[in-house]
PDB file of C-alpha atoms and ligand atoms in Angstrom:
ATOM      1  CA  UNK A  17       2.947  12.313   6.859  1.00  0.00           C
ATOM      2  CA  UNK A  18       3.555   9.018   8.052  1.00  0.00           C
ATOM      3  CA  UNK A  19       6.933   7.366   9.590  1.00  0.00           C
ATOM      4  CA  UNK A  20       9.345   6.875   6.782  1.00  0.00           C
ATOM      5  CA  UNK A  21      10.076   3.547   5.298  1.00  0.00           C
ATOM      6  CA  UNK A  22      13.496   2.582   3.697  1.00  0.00           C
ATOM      7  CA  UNK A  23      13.628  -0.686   1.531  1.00  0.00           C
ATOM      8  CA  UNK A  24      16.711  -2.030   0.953  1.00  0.00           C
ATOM      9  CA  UNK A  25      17.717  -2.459  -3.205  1.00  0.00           C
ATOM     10  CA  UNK A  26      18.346  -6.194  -3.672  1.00  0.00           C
ATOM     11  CA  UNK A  27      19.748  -4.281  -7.197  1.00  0.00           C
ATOM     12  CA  UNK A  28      22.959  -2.974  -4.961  1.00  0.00           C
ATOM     13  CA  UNK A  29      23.569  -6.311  -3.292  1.00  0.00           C
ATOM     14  CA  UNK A  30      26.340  -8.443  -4.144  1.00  0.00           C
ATOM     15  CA  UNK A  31      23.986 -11.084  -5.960  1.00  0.00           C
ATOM     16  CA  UNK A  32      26.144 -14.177  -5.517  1.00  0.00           C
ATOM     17  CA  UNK A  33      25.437 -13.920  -1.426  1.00  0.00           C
ATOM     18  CA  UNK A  34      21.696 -12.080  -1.973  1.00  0.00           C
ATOM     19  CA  UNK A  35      20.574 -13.742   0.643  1.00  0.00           C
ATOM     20  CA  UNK A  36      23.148 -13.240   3.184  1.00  0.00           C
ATOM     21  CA  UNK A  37      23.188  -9.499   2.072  1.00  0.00           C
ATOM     22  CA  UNK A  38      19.590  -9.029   2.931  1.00  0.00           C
ATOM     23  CA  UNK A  39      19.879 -10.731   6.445  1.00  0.00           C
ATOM     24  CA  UNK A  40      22.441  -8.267   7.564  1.00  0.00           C
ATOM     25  CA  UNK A  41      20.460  -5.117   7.099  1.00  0.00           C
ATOM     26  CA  UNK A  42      17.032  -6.845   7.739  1.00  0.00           C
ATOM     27  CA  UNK A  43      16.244  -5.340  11.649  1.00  0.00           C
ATOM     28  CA  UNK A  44      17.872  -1.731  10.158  1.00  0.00           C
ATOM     29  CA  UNK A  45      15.040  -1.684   6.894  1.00  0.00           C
ATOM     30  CA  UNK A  46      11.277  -1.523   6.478  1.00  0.00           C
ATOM     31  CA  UNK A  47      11.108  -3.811   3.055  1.00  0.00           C
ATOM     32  CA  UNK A  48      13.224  -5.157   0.229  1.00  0.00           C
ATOM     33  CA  UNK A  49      13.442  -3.343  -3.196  1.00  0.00           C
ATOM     34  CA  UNK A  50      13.134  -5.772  -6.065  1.00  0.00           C
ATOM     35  CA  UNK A  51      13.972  -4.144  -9.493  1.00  0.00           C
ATOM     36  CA  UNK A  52      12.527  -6.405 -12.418  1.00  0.00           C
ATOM     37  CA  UNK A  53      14.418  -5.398 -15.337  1.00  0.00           C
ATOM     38  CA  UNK A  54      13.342  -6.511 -19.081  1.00  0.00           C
ATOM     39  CA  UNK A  55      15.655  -5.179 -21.412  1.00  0.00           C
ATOM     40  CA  UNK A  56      12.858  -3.455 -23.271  1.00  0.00           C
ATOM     41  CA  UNK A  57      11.334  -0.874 -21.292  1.00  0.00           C
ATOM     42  CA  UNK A  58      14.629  -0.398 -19.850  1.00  0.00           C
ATOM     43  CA  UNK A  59      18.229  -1.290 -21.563  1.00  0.00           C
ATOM     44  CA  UNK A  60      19.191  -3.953 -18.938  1.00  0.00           C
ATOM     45  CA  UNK A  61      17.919  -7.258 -17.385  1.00  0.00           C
ATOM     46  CA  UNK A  62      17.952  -8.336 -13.714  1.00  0.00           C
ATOM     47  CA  UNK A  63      15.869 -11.030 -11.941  1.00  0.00           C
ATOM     48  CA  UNK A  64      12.507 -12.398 -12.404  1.00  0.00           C
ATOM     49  CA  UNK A  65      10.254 -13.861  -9.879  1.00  0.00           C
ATOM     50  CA  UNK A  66      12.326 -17.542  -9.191  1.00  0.00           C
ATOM     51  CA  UNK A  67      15.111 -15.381  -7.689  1.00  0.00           C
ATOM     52  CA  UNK A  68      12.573 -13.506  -5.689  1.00  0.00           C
ATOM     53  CA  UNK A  69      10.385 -17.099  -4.613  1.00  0.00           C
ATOM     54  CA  UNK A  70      14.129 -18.133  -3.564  1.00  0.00           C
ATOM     55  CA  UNK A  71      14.475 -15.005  -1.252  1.00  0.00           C
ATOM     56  CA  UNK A  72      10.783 -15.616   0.050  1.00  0.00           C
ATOM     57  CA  UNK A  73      11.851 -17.673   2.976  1.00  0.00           C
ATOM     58  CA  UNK A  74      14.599 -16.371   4.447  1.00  0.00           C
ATOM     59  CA  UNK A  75      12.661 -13.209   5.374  1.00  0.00           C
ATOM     60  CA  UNK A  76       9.621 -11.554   6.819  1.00  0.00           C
ATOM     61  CA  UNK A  77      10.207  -8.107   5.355  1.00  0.00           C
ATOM     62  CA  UNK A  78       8.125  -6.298   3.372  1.00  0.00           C
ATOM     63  CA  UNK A  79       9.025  -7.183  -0.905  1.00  0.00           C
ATOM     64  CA  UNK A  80       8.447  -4.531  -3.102  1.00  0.00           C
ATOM     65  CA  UNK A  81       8.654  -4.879  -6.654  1.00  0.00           C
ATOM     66  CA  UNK A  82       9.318  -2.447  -9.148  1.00  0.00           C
ATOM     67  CA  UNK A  83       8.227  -4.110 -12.867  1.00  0.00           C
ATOM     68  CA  UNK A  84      10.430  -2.107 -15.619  1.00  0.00           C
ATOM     69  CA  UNK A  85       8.978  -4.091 -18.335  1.00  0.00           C
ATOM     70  CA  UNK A  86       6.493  -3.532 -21.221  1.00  0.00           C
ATOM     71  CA  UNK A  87       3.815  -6.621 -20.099  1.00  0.00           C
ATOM     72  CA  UNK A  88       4.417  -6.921 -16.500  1.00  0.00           C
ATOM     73  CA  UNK A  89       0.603  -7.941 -16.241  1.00  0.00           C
ATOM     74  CA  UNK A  90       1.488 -10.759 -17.349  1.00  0.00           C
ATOM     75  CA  UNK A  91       3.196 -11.994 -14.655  1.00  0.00           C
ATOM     76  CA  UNK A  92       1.327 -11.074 -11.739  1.00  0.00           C
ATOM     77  CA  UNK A  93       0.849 -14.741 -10.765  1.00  0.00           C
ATOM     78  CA  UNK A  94       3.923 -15.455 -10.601  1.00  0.00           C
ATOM     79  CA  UNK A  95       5.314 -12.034  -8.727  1.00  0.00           C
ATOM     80  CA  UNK A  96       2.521 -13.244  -6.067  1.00  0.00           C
ATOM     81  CA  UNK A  97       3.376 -16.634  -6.016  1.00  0.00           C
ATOM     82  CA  UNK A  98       6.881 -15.628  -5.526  1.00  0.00           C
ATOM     83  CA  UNK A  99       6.202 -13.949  -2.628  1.00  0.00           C
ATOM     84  CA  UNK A 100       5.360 -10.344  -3.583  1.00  0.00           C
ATOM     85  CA  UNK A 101       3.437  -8.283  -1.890  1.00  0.00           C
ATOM     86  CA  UNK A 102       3.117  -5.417  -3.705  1.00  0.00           C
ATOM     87  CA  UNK A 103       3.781  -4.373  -7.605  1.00  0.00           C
ATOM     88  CA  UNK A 104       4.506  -1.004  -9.099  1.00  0.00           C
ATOM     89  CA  UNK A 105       4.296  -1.041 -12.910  1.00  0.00           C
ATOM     90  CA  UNK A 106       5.367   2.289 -14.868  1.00  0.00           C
ATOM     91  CA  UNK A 107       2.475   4.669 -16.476  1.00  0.00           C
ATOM     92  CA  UNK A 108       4.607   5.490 -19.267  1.00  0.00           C
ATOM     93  CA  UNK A 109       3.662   1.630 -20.274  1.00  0.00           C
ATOM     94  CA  UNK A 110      -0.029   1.772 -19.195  1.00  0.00           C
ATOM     95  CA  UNK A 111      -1.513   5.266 -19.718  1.00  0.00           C
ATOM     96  CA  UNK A 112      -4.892   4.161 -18.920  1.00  0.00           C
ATOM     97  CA  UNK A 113      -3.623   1.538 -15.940  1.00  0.00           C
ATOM     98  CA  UNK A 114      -7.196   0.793 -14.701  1.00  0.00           C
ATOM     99  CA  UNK A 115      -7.262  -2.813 -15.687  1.00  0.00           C
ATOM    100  CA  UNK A 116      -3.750  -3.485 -14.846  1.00  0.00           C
ATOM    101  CA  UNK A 117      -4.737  -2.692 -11.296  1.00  0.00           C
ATOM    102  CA  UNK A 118      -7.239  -4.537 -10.898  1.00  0.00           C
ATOM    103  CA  UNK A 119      -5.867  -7.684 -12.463  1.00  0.00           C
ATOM    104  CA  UNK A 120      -2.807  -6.976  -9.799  1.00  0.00           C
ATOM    105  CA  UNK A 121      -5.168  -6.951  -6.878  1.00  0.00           C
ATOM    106  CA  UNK A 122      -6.968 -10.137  -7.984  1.00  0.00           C
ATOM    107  CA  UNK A 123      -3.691 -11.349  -7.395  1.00  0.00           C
ATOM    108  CA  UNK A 124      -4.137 -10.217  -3.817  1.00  0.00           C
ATOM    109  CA  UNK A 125      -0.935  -7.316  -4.527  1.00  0.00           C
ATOM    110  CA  UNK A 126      -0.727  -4.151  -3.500  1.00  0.00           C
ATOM    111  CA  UNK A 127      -0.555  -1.904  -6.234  1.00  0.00           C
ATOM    112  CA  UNK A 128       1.567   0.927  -7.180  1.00  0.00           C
ATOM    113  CA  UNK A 129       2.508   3.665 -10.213  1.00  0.00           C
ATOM    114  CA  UNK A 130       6.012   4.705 -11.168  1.00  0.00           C
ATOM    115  CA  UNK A 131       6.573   7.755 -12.789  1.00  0.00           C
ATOM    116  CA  UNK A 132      10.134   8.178 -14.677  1.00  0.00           C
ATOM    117  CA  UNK A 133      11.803  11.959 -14.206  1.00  0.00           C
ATOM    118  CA  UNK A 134      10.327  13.130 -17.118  1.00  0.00           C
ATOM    119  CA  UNK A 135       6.824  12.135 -17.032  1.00  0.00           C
ATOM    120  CA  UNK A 136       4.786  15.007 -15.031  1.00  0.00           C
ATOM    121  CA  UNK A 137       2.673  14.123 -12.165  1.00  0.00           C
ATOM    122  CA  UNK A 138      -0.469  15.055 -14.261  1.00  0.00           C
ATOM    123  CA  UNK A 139      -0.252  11.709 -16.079  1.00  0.00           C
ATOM    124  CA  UNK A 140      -0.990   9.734 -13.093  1.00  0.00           C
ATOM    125  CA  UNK A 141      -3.755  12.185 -11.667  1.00  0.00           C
ATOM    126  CA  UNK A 142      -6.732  10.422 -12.547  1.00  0.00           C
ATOM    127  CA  UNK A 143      -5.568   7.109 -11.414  1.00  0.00           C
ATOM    128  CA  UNK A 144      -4.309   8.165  -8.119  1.00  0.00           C
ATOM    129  CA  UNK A 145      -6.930   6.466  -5.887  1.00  0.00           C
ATOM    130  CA  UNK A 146      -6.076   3.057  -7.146  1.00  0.00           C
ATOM    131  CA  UNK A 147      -2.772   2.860  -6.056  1.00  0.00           C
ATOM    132  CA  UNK A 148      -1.457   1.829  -2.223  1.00  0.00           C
ATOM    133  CA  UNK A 149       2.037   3.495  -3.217  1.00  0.00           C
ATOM    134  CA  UNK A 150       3.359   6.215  -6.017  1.00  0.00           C
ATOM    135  CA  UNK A 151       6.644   5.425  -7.035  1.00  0.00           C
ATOM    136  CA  UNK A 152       8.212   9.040  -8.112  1.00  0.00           C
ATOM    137  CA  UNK A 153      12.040   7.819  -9.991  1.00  0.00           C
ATOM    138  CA  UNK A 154      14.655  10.449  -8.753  1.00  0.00           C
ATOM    139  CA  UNK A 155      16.910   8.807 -11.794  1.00  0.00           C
ATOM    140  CA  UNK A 156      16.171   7.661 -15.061  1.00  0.00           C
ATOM    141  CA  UNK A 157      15.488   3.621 -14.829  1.00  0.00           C
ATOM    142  CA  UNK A 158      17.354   0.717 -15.803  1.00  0.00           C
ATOM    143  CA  UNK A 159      21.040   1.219 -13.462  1.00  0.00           C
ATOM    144  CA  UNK A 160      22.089   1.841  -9.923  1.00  0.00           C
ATOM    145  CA  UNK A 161      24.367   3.965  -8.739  1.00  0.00           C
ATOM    146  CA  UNK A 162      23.212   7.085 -10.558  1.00  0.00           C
ATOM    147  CA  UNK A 163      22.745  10.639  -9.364  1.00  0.00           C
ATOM    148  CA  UNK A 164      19.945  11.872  -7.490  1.00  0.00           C
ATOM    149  CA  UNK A 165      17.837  14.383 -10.049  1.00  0.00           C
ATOM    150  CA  UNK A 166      16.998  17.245  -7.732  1.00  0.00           C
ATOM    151  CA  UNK A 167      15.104  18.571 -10.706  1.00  0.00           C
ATOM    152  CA  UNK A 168      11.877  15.595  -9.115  1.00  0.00           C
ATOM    153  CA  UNK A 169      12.178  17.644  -5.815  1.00  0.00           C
ATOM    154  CA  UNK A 170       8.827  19.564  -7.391  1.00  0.00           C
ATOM    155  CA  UNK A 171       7.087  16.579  -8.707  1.00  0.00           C
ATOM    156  CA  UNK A 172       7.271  15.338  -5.322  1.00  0.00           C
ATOM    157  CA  UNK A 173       5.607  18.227  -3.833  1.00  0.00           C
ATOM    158  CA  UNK A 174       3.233  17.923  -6.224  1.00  0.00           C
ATOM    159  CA  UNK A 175       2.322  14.536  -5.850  1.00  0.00           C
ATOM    160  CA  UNK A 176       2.433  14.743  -1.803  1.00  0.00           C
ATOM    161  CA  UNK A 177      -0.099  17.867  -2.441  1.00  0.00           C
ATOM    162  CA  UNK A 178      -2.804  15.765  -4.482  1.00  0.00           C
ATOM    163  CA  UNK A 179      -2.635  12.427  -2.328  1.00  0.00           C
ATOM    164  CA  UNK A 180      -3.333  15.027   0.823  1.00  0.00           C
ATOM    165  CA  UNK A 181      -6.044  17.257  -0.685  1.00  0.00           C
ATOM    166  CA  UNK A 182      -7.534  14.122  -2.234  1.00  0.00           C
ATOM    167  CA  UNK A 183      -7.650  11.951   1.214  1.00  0.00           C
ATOM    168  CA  UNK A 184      -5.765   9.488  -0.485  1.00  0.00           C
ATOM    169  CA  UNK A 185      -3.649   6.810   1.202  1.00  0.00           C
ATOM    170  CA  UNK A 186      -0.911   6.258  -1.093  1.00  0.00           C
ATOM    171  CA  UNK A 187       2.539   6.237   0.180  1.00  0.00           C
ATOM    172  CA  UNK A 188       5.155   8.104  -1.521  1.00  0.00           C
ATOM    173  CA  UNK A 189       7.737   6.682  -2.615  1.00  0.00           C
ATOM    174  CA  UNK A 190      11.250   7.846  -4.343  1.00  0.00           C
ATOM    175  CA  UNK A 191      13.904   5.561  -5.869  1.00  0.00           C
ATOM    176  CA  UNK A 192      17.448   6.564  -7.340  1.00  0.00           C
ATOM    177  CA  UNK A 193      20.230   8.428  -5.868  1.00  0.00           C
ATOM    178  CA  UNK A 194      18.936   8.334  -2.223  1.00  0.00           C
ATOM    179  CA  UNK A 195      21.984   8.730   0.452  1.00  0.00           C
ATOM    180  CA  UNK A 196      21.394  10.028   4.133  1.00  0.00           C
ATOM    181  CA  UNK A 197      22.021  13.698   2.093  1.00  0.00           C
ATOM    182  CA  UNK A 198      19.408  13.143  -0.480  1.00  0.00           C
ATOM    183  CA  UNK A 199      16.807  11.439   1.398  1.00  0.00           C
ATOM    184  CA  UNK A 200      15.641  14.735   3.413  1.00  0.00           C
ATOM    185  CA  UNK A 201      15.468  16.176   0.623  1.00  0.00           C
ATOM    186  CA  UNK A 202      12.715  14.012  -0.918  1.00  0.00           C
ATOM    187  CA  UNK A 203      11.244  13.864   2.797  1.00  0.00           C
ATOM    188  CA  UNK A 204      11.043  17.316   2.880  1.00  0.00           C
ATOM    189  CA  UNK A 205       9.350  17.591  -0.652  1.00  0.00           C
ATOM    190  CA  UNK A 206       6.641  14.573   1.115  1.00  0.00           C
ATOM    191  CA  UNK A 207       8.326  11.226   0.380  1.00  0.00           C
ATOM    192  CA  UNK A 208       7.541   8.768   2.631  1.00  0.00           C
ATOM    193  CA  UNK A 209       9.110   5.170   1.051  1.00  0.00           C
ATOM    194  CA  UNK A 210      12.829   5.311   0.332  1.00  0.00           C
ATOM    195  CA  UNK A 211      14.538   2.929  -1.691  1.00  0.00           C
ATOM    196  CA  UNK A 212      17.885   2.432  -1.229  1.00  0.00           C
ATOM    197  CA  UNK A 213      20.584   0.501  -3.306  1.00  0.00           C
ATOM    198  CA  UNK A 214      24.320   1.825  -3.714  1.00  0.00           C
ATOM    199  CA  UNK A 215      24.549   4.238  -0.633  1.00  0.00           C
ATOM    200  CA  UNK A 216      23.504   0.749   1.830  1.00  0.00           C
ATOM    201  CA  UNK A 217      24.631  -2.387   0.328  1.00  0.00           C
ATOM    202  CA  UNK A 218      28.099  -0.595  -1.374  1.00  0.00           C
ATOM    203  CA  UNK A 219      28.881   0.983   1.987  1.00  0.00           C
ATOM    204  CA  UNK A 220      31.790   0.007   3.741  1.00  0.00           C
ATOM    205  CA  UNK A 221      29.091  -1.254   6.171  1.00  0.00           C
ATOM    206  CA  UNK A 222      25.771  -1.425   5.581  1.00  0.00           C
ATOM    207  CA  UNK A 223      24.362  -1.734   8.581  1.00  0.00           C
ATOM    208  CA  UNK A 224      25.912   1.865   9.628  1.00  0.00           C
ATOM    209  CA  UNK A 225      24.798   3.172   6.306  1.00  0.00           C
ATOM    210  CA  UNK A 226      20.961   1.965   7.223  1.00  0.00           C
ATOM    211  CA  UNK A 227      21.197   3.957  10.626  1.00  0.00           C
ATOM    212  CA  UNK A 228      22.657   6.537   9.543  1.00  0.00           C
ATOM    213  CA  UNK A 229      20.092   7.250   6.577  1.00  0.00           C
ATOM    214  CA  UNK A 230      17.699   6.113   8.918  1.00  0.00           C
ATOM    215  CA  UNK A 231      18.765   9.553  11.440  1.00  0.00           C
ATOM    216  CA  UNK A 232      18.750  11.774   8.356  1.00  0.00           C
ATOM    217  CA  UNK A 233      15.172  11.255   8.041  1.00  0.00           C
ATOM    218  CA  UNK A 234      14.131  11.952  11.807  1.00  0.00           C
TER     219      UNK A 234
HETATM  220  C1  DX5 B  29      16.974   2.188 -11.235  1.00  0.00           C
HETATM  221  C2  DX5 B  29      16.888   1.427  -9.927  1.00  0.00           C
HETATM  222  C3  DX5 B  29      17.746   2.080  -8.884  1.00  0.00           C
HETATM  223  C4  DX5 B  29      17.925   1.247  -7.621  1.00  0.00           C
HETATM  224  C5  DX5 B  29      18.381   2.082  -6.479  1.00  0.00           C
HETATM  225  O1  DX5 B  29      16.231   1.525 -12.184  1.00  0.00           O
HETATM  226  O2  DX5 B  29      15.545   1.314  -9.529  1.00  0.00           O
HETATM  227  O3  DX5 B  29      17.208   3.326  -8.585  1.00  0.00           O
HETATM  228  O4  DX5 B  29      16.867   0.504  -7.233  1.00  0.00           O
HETATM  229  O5  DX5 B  29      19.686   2.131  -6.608  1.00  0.00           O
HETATM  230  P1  DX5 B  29      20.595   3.327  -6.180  1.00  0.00           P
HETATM  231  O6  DX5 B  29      20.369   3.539  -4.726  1.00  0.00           O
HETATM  232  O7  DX5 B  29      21.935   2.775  -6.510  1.00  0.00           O
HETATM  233  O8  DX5 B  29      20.223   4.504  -6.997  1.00  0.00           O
END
């Protein structure tokens, strides 16, 4: 398995200073967390790609971008022109995502499947070599702060499992719920990408809550 990766949840951060809030745990994180939130495929809204161009300079880290949204293809441009450099889009939205990831890579972004808790691992079997990351969701989408489902912990496994036997170089990736508890639990079940929201940017201080997540997974 390689090293494991935490990205910081712009979702968590206090979004009048988002900026400022990044900054301070940017040496203690791997990559930033951006959760795109339509208000269709999920019951909430959050930021689009203008809040995520104005982020663009003030850091060299590693944006990640998580697409809840029933058409995300249709705004590849602008996710890359933002600053993006890499895309997960859910394959509860595009069961056949073949053309999606192509027309994401002729963006020049990295491209990546999320699977909510209850969709089994078998729906994203087939498309498993086209993706740089799988995005397993340890809570249902759409809100932070939720509960870590240990009820993924086998989905995990499973996933790990096929992107091993199949000589695949996906990363795997959880989001929801992670804390320095949870997260060895998800990097014991082969998770290898950790996003984090509540348990970093709500901690009395962040920068302690990075480390110490970041000791829990060595
Ligand atoms: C759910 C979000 C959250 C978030 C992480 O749609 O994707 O999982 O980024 O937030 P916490 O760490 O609060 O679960």
């Amino acid at each position: 398995m390689k090293p494991a990766k935490i990205y910081a949840s712009a979702l968590a951060a206090d979004f009048s200073r988002l900026g400022e809030e990044i900054k301070r745990v940017e040496p203690f994180v791997d990559g930033v967390h951006l959760d795109v939130m339509d208000g269709h495929f999920v019951p909430n809204l959050s930021f689009g790609a203008p809040v995520i161009k104005s982020l663009r300079p003030l850091t060299d880290l590693h944006f990640d971008t998580q697409l809840m949204m029933t058409n995300p293809h249709e705004y590849f441009a602008d996710f890359a022109d933002a600053g993006c450099e890499a895309v997960s889009v859910h394959i509860e939205v595009y069961p056949d995502p073949t053309e999606v990831a192509a027309m994401a890579r002729e963006q020049g972004l990295r491209f990546g499947l999320a699977l909510n808790p209850p969709t089994p691992a078998d729906a994203i079997a087939p498309y498993m070599a086209l993706c740089d990351h799988i995005l397993v969701m340890t809570v249902h989408p759409g809100f932070g702060g939720q509960s870590f489902l240990e009820s993924v912990l086998p989905k995990i496994e499973k996933v790990r499992e096929r992107v091993d036997s199949n000589d695949l170089g996906a990363d795997v990736q959880v989001d929801g719920g992670i804390t320095a508890t949870t997260a060895p639990l998800a990097r014991s079940a082969g998770a290898e990408a950790f996003v984090v929201g509540t348990a970093l940017f709500r901690a009395e201080n962040p920068v302690d809550a990075a480390k110490a997540i970041r000791e829990a997974l060595n």
